[in-house]
Coordinates of C-alpha atoms in Angstrom, one line a residue:
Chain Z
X1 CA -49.3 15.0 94.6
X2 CA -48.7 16.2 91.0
X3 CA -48.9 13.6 87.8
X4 CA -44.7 12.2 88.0
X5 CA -43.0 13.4 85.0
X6 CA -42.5 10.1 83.9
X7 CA -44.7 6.6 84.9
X8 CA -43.7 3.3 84.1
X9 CA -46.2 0.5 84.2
X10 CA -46.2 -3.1 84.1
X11 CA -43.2 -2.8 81.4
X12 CA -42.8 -6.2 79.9
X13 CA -40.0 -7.1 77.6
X14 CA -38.6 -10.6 76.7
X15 CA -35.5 -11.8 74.7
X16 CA -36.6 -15.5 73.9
X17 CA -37.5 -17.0 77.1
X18 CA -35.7 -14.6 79.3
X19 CA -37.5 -11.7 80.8
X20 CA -35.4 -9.0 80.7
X21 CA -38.2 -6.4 81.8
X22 CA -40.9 -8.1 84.4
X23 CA -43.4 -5.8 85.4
X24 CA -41.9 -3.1 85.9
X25 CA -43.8 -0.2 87.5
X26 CA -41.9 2.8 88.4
X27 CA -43.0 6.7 89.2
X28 CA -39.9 10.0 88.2
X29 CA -40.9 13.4 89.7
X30 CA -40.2 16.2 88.4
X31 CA -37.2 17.4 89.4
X32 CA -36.0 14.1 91.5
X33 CA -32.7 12.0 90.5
X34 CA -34.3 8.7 90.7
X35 CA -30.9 6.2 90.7
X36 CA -31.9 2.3 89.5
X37 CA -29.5 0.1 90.4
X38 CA -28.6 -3.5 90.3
X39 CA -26.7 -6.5 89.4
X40 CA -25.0 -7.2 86.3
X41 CA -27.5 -8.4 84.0
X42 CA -30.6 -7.3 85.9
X43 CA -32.1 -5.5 83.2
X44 CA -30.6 -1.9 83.2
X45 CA -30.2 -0.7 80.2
X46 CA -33.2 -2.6 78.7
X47 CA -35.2 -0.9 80.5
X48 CA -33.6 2.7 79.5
X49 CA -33.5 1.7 76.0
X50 CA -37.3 0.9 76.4
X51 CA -37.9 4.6 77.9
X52 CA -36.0 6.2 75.0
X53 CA -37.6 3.8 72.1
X54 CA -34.6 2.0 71.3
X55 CA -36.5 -0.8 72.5
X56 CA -39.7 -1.4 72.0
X57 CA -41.9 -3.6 75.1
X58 CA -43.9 -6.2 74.7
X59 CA -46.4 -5.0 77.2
X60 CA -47.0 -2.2 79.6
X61 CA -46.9 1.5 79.3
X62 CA -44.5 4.8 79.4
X63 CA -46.0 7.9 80.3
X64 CA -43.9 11.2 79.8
X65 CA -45.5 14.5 81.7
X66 CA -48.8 12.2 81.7
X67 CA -49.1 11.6 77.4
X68 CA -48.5 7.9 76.4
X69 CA -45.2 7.4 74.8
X70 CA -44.7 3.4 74.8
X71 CA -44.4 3.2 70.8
X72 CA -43.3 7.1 70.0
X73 CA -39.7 6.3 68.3
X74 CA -37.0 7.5 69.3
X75 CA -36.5 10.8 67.7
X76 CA -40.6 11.6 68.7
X77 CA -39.5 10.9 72.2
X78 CA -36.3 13.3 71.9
X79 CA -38.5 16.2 70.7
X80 CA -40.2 15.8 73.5
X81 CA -37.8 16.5 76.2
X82 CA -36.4 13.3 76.8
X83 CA -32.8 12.8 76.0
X84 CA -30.0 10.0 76.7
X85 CA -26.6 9.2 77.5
X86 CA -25.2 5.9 76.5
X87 CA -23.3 3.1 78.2
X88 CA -21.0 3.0 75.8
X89 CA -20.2 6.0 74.7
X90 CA -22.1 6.8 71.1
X91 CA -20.5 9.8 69.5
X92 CA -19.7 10.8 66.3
X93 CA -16.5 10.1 65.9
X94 CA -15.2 11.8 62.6
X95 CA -16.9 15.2 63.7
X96 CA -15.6 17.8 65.7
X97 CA -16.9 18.4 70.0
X98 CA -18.7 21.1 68.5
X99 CA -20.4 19.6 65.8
X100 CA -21.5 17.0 67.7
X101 CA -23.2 19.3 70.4
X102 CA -24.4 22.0 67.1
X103 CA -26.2 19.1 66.1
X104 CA -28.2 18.5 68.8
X105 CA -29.0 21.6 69.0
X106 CA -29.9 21.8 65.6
X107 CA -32.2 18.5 66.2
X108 CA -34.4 21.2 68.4
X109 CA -33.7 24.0 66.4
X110 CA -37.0 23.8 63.3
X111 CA -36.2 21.0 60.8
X112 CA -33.5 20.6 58.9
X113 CA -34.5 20.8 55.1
X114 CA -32.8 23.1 54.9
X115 CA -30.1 22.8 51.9
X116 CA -28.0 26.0 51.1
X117 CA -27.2 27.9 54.0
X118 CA -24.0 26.9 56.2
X119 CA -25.0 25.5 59.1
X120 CA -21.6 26.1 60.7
X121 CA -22.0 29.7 61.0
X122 CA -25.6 29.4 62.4
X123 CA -24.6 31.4 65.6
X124 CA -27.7 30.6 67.1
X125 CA -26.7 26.3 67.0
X126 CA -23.1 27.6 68.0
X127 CA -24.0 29.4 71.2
X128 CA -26.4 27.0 72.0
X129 CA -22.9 24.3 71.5
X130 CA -20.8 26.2 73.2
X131 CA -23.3 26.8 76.4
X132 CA -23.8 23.4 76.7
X133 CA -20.1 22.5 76.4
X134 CA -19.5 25.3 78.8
X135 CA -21.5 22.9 81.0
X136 CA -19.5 19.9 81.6
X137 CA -16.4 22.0 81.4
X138 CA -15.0 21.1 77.5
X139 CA -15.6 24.8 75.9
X140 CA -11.9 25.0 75.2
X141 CA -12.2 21.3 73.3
X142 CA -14.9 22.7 70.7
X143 CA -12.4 22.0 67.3
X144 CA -11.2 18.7 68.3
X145 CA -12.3 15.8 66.6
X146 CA -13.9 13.6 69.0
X147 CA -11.8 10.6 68.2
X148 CA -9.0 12.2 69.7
X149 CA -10.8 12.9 73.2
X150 CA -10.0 11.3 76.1
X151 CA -12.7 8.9 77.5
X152 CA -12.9 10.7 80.5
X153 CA -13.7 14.1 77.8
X154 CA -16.2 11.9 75.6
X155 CA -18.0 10.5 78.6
X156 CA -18.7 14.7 79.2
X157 CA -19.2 15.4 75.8
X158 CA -22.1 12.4 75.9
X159 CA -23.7 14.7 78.5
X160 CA -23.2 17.9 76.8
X161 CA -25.2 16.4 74.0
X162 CA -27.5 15.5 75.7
X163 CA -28.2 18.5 77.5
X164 CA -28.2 20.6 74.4
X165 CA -31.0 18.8 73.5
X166 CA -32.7 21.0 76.0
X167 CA -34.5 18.1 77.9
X168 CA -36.4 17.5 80.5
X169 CA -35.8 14.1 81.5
X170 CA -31.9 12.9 81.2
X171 CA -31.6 9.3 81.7
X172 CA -28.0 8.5 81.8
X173 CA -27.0 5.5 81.5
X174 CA -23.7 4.4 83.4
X175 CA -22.1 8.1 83.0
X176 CA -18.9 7.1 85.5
X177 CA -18.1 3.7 83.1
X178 CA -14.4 3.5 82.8
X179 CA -13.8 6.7 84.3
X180 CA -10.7 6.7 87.2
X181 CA -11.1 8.5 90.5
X182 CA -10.9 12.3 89.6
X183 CA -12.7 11.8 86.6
X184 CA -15.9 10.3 88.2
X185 CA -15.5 12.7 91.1
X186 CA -15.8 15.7 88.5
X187 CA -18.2 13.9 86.9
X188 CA -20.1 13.7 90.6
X189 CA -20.1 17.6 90.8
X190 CA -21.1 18.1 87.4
X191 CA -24.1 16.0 88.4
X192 CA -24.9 17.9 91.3
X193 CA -25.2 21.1 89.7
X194 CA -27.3 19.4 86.5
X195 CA -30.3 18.0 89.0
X196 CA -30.9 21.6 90.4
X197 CA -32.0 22.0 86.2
X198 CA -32.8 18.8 85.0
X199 CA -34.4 15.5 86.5
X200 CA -32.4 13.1 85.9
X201 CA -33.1 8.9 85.7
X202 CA -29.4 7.4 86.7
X203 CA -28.2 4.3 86.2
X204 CA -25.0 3.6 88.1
X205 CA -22.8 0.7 89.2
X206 CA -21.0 3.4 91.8
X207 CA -22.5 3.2 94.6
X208 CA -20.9 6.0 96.4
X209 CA -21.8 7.9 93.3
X210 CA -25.3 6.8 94.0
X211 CA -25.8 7.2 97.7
X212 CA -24.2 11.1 97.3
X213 CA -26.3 11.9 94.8
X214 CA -29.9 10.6 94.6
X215 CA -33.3 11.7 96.2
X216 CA -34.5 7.8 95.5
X217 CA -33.4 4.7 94.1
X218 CA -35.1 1.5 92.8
X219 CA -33.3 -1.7 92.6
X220 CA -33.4 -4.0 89.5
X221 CA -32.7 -8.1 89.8
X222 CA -33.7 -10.3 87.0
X223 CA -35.6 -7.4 85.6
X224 CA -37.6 -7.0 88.7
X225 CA -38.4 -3.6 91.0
X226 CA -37.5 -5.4 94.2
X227 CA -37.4 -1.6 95.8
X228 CA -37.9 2.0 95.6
X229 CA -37.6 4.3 98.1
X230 CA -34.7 6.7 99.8
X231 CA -31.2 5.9 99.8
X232 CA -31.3 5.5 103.8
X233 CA -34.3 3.5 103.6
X234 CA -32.3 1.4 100.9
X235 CA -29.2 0.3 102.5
X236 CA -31.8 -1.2 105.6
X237 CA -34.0 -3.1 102.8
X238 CA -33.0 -6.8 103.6
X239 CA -34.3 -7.9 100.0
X240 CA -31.9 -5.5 98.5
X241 CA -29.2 -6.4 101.1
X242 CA -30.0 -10.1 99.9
X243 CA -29.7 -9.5 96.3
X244 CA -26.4 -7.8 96.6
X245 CA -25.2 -10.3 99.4
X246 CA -26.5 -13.5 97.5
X247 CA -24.4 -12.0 94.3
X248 CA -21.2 -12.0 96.4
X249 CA -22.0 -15.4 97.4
X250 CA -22.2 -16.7 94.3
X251 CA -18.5 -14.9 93.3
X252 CA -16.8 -16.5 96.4
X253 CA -18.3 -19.7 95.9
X254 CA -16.9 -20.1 92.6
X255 CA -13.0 -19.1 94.1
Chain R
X1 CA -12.4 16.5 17.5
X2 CA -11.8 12.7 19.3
X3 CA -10.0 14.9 22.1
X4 CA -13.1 17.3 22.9
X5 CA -15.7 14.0 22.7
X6 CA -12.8 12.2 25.3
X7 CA -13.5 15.0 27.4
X8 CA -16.8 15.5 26.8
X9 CA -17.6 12.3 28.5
X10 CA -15.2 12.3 31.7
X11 CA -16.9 15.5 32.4
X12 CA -20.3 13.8 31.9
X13 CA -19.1 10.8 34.4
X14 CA -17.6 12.8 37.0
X15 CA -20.2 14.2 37.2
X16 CA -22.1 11.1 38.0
X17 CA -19.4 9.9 40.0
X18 CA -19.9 13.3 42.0
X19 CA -23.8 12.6 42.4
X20 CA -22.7 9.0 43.9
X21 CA -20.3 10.7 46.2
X22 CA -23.3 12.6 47.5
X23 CA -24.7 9.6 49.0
X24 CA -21.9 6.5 49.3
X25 CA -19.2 9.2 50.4
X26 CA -20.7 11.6 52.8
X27 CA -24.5 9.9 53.3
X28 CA -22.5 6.4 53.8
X29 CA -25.5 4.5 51.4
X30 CA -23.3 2.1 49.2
X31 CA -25.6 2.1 46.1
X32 CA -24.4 -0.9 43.6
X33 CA -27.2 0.9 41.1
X34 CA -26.1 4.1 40.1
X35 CA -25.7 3.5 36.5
X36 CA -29.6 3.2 36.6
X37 CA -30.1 6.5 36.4
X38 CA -27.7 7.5 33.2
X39 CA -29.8 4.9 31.5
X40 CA -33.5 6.5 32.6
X41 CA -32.0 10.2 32.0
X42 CA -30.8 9.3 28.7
X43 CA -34.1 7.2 27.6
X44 CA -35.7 9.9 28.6
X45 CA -33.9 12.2 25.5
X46 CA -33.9 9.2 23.4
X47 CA -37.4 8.1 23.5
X48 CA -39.1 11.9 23.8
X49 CA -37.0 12.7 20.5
X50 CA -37.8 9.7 19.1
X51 CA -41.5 10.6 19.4
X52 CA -40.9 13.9 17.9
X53 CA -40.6 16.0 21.0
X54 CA -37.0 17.5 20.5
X55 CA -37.1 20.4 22.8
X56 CA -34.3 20.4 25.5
X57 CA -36.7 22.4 27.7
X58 CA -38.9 19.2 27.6
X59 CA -36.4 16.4 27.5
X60 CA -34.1 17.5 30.3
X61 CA -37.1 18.1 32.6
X62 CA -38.5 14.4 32.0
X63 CA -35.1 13.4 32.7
X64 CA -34.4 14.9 36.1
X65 CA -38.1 13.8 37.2
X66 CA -38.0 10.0 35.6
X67 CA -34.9 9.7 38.0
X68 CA -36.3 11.6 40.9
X69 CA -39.5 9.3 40.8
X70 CA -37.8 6.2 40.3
X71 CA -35.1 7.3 43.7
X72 CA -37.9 8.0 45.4
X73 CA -39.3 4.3 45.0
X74 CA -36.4 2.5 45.0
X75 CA -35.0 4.4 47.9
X76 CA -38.0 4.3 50.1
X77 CA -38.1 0.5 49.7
X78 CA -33.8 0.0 49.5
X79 CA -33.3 2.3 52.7
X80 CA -35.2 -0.3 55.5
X81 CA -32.0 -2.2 54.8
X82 CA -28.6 -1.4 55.4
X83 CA -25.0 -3.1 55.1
X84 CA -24.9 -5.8 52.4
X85 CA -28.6 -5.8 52.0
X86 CA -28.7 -2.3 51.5
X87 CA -26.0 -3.1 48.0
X88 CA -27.6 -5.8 47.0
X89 CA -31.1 -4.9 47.0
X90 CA -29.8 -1.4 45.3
X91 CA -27.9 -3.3 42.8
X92 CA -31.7 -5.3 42.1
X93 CA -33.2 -2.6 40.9
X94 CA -30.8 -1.4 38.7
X95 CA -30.5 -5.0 36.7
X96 CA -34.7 -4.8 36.7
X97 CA -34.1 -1.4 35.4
X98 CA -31.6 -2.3 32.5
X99 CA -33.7 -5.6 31.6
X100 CA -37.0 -3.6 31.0
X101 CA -34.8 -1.6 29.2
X102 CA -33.7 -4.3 26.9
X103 CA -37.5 -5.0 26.2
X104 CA -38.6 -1.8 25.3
X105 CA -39.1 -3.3 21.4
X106 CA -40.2 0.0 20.4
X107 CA -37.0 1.6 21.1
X108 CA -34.5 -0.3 20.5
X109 CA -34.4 -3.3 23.1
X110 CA -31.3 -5.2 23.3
X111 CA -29.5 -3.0 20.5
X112 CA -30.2 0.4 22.2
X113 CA -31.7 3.6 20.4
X114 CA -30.2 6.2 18.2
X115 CA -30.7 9.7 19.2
X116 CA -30.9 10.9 15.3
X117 CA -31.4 15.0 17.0
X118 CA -29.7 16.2 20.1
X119 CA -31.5 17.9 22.6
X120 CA -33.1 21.0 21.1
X121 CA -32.6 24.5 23.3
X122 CA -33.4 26.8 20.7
X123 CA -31.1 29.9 20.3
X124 CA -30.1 29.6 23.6
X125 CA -27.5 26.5 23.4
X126 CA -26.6 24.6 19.7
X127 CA -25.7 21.2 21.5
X128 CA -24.5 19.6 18.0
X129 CA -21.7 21.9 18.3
X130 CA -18.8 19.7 20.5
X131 CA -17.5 22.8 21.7
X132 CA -20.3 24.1 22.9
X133 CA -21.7 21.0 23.8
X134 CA -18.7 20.9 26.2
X135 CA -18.5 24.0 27.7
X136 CA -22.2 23.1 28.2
X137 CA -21.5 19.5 30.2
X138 CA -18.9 21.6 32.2
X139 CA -21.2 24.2 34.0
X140 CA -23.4 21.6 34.7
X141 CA -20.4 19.5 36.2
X142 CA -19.2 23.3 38.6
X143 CA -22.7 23.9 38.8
X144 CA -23.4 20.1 40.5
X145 CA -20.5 20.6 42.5
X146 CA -20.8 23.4 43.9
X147 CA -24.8 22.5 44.3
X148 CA -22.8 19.6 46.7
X149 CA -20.7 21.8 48.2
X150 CA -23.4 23.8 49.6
X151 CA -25.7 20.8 50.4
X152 CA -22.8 19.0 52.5
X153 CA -22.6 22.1 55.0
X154 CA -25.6 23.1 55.5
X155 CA -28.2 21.6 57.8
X156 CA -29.2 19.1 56.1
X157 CA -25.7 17.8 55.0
X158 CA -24.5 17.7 58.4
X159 CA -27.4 15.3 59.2
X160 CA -27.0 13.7 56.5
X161 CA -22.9 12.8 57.6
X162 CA -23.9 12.5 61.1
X163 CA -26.3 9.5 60.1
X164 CA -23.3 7.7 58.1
X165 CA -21.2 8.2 61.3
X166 CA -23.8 6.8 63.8
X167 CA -27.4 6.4 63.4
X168 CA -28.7 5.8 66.7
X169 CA -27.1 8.4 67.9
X170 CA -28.8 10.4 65.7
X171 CA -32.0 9.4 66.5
X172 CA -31.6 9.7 69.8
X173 CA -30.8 13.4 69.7
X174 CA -34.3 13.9 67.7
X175 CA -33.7 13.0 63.9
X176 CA -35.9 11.0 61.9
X177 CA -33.3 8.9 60.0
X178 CA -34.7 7.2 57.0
X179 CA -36.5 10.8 56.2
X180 CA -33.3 12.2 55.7
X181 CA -31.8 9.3 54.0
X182 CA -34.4 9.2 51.6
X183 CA -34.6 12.7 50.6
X184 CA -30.8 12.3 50.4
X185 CA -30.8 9.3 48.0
X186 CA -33.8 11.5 45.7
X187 CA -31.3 14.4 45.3
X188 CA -28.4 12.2 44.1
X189 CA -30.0 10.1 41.6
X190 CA -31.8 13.2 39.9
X191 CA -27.9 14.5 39.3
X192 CA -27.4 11.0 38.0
X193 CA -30.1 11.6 35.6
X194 CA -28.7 14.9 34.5
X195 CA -25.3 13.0 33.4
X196 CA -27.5 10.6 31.8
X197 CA -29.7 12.9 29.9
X198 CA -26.1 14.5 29.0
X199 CA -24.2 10.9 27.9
X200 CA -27.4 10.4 25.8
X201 CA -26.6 13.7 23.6
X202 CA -22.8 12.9 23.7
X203 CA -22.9 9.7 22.5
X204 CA -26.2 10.1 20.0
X205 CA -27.3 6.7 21.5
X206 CA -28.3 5.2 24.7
X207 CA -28.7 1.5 25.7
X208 CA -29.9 -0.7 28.2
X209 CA -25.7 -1.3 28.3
X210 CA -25.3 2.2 30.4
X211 CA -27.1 0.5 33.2
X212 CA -25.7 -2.7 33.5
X213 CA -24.3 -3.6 37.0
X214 CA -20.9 -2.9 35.9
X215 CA -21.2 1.0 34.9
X216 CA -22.9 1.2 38.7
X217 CA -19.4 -0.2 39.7
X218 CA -17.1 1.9 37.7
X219 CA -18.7 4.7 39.1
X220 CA -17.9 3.0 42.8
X221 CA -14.3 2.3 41.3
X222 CA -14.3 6.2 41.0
X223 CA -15.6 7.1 44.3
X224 CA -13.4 5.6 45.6
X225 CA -10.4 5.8 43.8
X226 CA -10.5 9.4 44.3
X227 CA -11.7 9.5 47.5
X228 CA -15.0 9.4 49.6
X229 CA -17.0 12.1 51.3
X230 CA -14.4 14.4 50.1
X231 CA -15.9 17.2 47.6
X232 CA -13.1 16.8 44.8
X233 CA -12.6 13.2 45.1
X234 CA -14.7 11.5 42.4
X235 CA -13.4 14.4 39.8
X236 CA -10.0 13.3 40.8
X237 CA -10.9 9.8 40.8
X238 CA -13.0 9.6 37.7
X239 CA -10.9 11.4 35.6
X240 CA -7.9 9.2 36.7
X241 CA -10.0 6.2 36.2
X242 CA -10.9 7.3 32.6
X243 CA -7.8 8.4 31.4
X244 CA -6.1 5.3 32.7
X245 CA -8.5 3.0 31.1
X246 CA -8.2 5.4 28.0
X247 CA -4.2 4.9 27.8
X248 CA -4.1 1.5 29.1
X249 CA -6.7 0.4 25.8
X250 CA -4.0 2.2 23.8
X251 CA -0.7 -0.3 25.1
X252 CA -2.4 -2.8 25.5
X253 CA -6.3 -4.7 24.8
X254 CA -5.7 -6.6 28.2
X255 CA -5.8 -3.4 30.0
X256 CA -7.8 -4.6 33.3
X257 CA -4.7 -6.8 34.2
X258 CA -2.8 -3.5 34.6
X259 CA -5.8 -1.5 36.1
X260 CA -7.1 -4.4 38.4
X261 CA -3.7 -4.3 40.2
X262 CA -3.5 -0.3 40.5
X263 CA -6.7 -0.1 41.9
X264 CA -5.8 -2.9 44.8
X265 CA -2.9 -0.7 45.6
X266 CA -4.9 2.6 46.3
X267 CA -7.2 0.6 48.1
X268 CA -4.7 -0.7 50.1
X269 CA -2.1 1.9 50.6
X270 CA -4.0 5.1 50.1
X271 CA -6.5 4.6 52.4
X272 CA -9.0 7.9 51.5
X273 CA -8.4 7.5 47.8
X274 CA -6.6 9.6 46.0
X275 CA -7.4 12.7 48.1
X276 CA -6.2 11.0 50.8
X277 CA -2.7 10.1 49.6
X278 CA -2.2 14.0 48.6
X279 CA -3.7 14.8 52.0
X280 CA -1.2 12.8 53.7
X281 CA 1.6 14.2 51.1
X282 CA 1.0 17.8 52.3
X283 CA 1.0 17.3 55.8
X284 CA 4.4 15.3 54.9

């Protein structure tokens, strides 16, 4: 089997005395949607802000395509093909859809010392925005500030960033939070056609959205891998059905 | 003749006030130590001409670079805080700045340094004529402007605005923040430094008094006032703020009361300075 395109090992990462990360070893191959999923508070978007170096861990490693990335910051990691969505959405607000997405672009695009010329009528960063926003379907929102999106729009706009930072590795994290039923069913189809491109880490709390779309899935409790493997192999895990069971028992218990 | 000198020095303090708005307005780095660099671009005249090297070609050189150099310090050490810390720690320097300034014995200390010569361009420019002098302070002040102008939509100005608007963001789509920030912070205060080595010529005497923590907040009060991270707002608000403080002195020696007041209610009410309220005007 070829080297995964990303390897986590033995990722460690405490807040005081809680570990928020505990050994965590997981393998991405290139083009798989590898879902993690879990409780509230297992450890989800630690662990993604570890892998994009938001986060630094206190031990273990991150391997992208096979080169060492566990204390690359953030912007290193981004040049390198890995790119993000956020949980809550992180946009700039005051600029434009197509600002947002030019700029992206322009992150990839050589450096940007560059003082004189108008980067707004750099076609090459607009075409690049405007195929991306083509993407997820907001092409016709380019001039609006993103303030005045819809969430539904900015949740799609996260993802049009990030793909037009022309990654390899999209870990999005939560992409259907807050959205209503036809929004995260478009958001479902947009996903589907992204993996044939892009591998993709998700983390979800819809489990539908989950079980339609991923090749494998690794479930996260107290910042613990408890399993990886298949979605059908999933739903059988009795561990997994424990953690989720154990959870609900917890909620009625307190009714 | 008082009328020309008047302007003389708005012009010289908008354009400051423009070189502030480079980084509080559009970069979103609230510097509390601007004044700083009028006083190291106009020691820079005083104390080459008072050791006998009078050319302009010199002078305003030294000036630009004493300021660039002493950005480039204080930003790289100001700019791994941000918020409060980032104001404070800004504001610091600038009170270091103006006490070493006070003991430079040699040239003047506590009661400042007469520049006996203006700055010496040759045929090119006679800067002891007011007139010329002015016209002078003025293409700097266009020349600055549209200098920002340029800067804020190319490239590196969008990543500059995209950093005051959300940082992490930023870095997650592949930019090195502080980098920018920095480089950001160096351009600004080397236009500062220009208006400084200009106030210096205007006013045939610099002190430690130009940097004292109060000048840095006037030129905030300006900023502000006329509105941030919009191209035309500190000309707006600076020359409002000088002409009001101008008249006010005239009526009345207690003119803060009235001032203080005035500038609570554009704060308030006109929310985007100035520019703002005429924004809002327009589109009725």
């Amino acid at each position: 089997m070829a080297d995964p395109l990303l390897r986590v090992e033995n990722l460690v990462r405490r807040f005081g005395g809680i570990v928020a990360t505990d050994h965590v070893s997981l393998d991405v191959a290139q083009g798989e949607l590898h879902a993690i999923i879990g409780p509230n508070g297992a450890g989800k978007t630690t662990l993604i802000s570890q892998l994009t170096g938001h986060l630094t861990p206190d031990s273990g490693s991150i391997y992208l395509g096979g080169r060492d990335i566990s204390h690359l910051a953030a912007y290193r990691r981004s040049a390198l093909g890995l790119a993000r969505s956020f949980q809550i959405t992180s946009l700039l607000l005051d600029f434009t859809v197509a600002d947002n997405v030019a700029l992206a672009a322009q992150a990839h695009a050589g450096h940007s010392f560059s003082f004189w010329r108008n980067a707004r009528k750099e076609s090459a960063l607009r075409t690049a925005a405007q195929a991306a926003l083509e993407r997820v379907g907001l092409a016709h929102r380019g001039g609006v500030l993103v303030s005045r999106l819809s969430h539904g729009e900015q949740r799609e706009l996260e993802l049009a960033v990030a793909l037009a930072t022309k990654p390899q590795l999209l870990l999005l994290d939560e992409p259907m939070a807050g959205l209503g039923v036809t929004e995260s069913a478009r958001m479902v189809k947009l996903l589907q056609e992204l993996r044939k491109e892009v591998t993709i880490v998700l983390v979800e709390h819809d489990m539908d959205a989950v079980f339609a779309l991923a090749d494998r899935i690794s479930v996260l409790v107290y910042g613990r891998v408890i399993a990886s493997d298949v979605p059908s192999a999933i739903r059988q895990n009795e561990d997994v059905k424990r953690a989720y069971l154990g959870d609900q028992q917890v909620v009625t218990a307190h009714v | 003749m008082f009328v020309l000198t008047l302007f003389t020095r708005i012009v010289i303090l908008v354009l400051a006030a423009a070189s502030l708005n480079l980084i509080m307005g559009y970069g979103g780095m609230m510097s509390f130590g601007h004044a700083a660099y009028l006083g190291i671009g106009g020691y820079a005249v005083g104390i080459l001409a008072q050791e006998g090297f009078g050319s302009g070609f010199l002078q305003f050189p030294v000036a630009l670079a004493a300021s660039a150099i002493y950005a480039l310090v204080i930003g790289a050490l100001s700019l791994r805080t941000r918020g409060v810390y980032f104001i404070m720690i800004t504001l610091a320097f600038a009170q270091m700045a103006y006490y070493v300034a006070s003991g430079l014995a040699r040239y003047g200390g506590d009661d400042g340094l007469t520049v006996y010569k203006r700055s010496d361009f040759g045929g090119l420019i006679n800067l002891s004529n007011r007139t010329q002098f002015y016209y002078l302070c003025l293409a700097c002040l266009l020349g600055v402007v549209f200098l920002i102008w340029r800067i804020v939509n190319s490239r590196f100005g969008m990543v500059v605005q995209g950093l005051r608007s959300n940082e992490q963001r930023m870095q997650a789509i592949g930019f090195p923040a502080k980098r920018y920030k920095l480089v950001c912070f160096v351009i600004s205060g080397t236009l500062c430094g220009l208006a400084g080595a200009l106030l210096a010529n205007n006013t045939d005497f610099v002190s430690p008094a130009v940097m004292y923590w109060t000048r840095s907040g006037d030129l905030m009060v300006m900023v502000i006032l006329g509105g941030m991270g919009v191209l035309f707002g500190p000309v707006v608000g600076a020359v409002a703020y000088l002409l009001l403080e101008e008249l006010l002195s005239q009526v009345t020696e207690y003119w803060a009361l009235i001032m203080g007041p005035l500038l609570l209610l554009v704060v308030l009410f006109g929310r985007g300075g100035i520019m703002g309220l005429l924004g809002r005007l327009n589109r009725g």
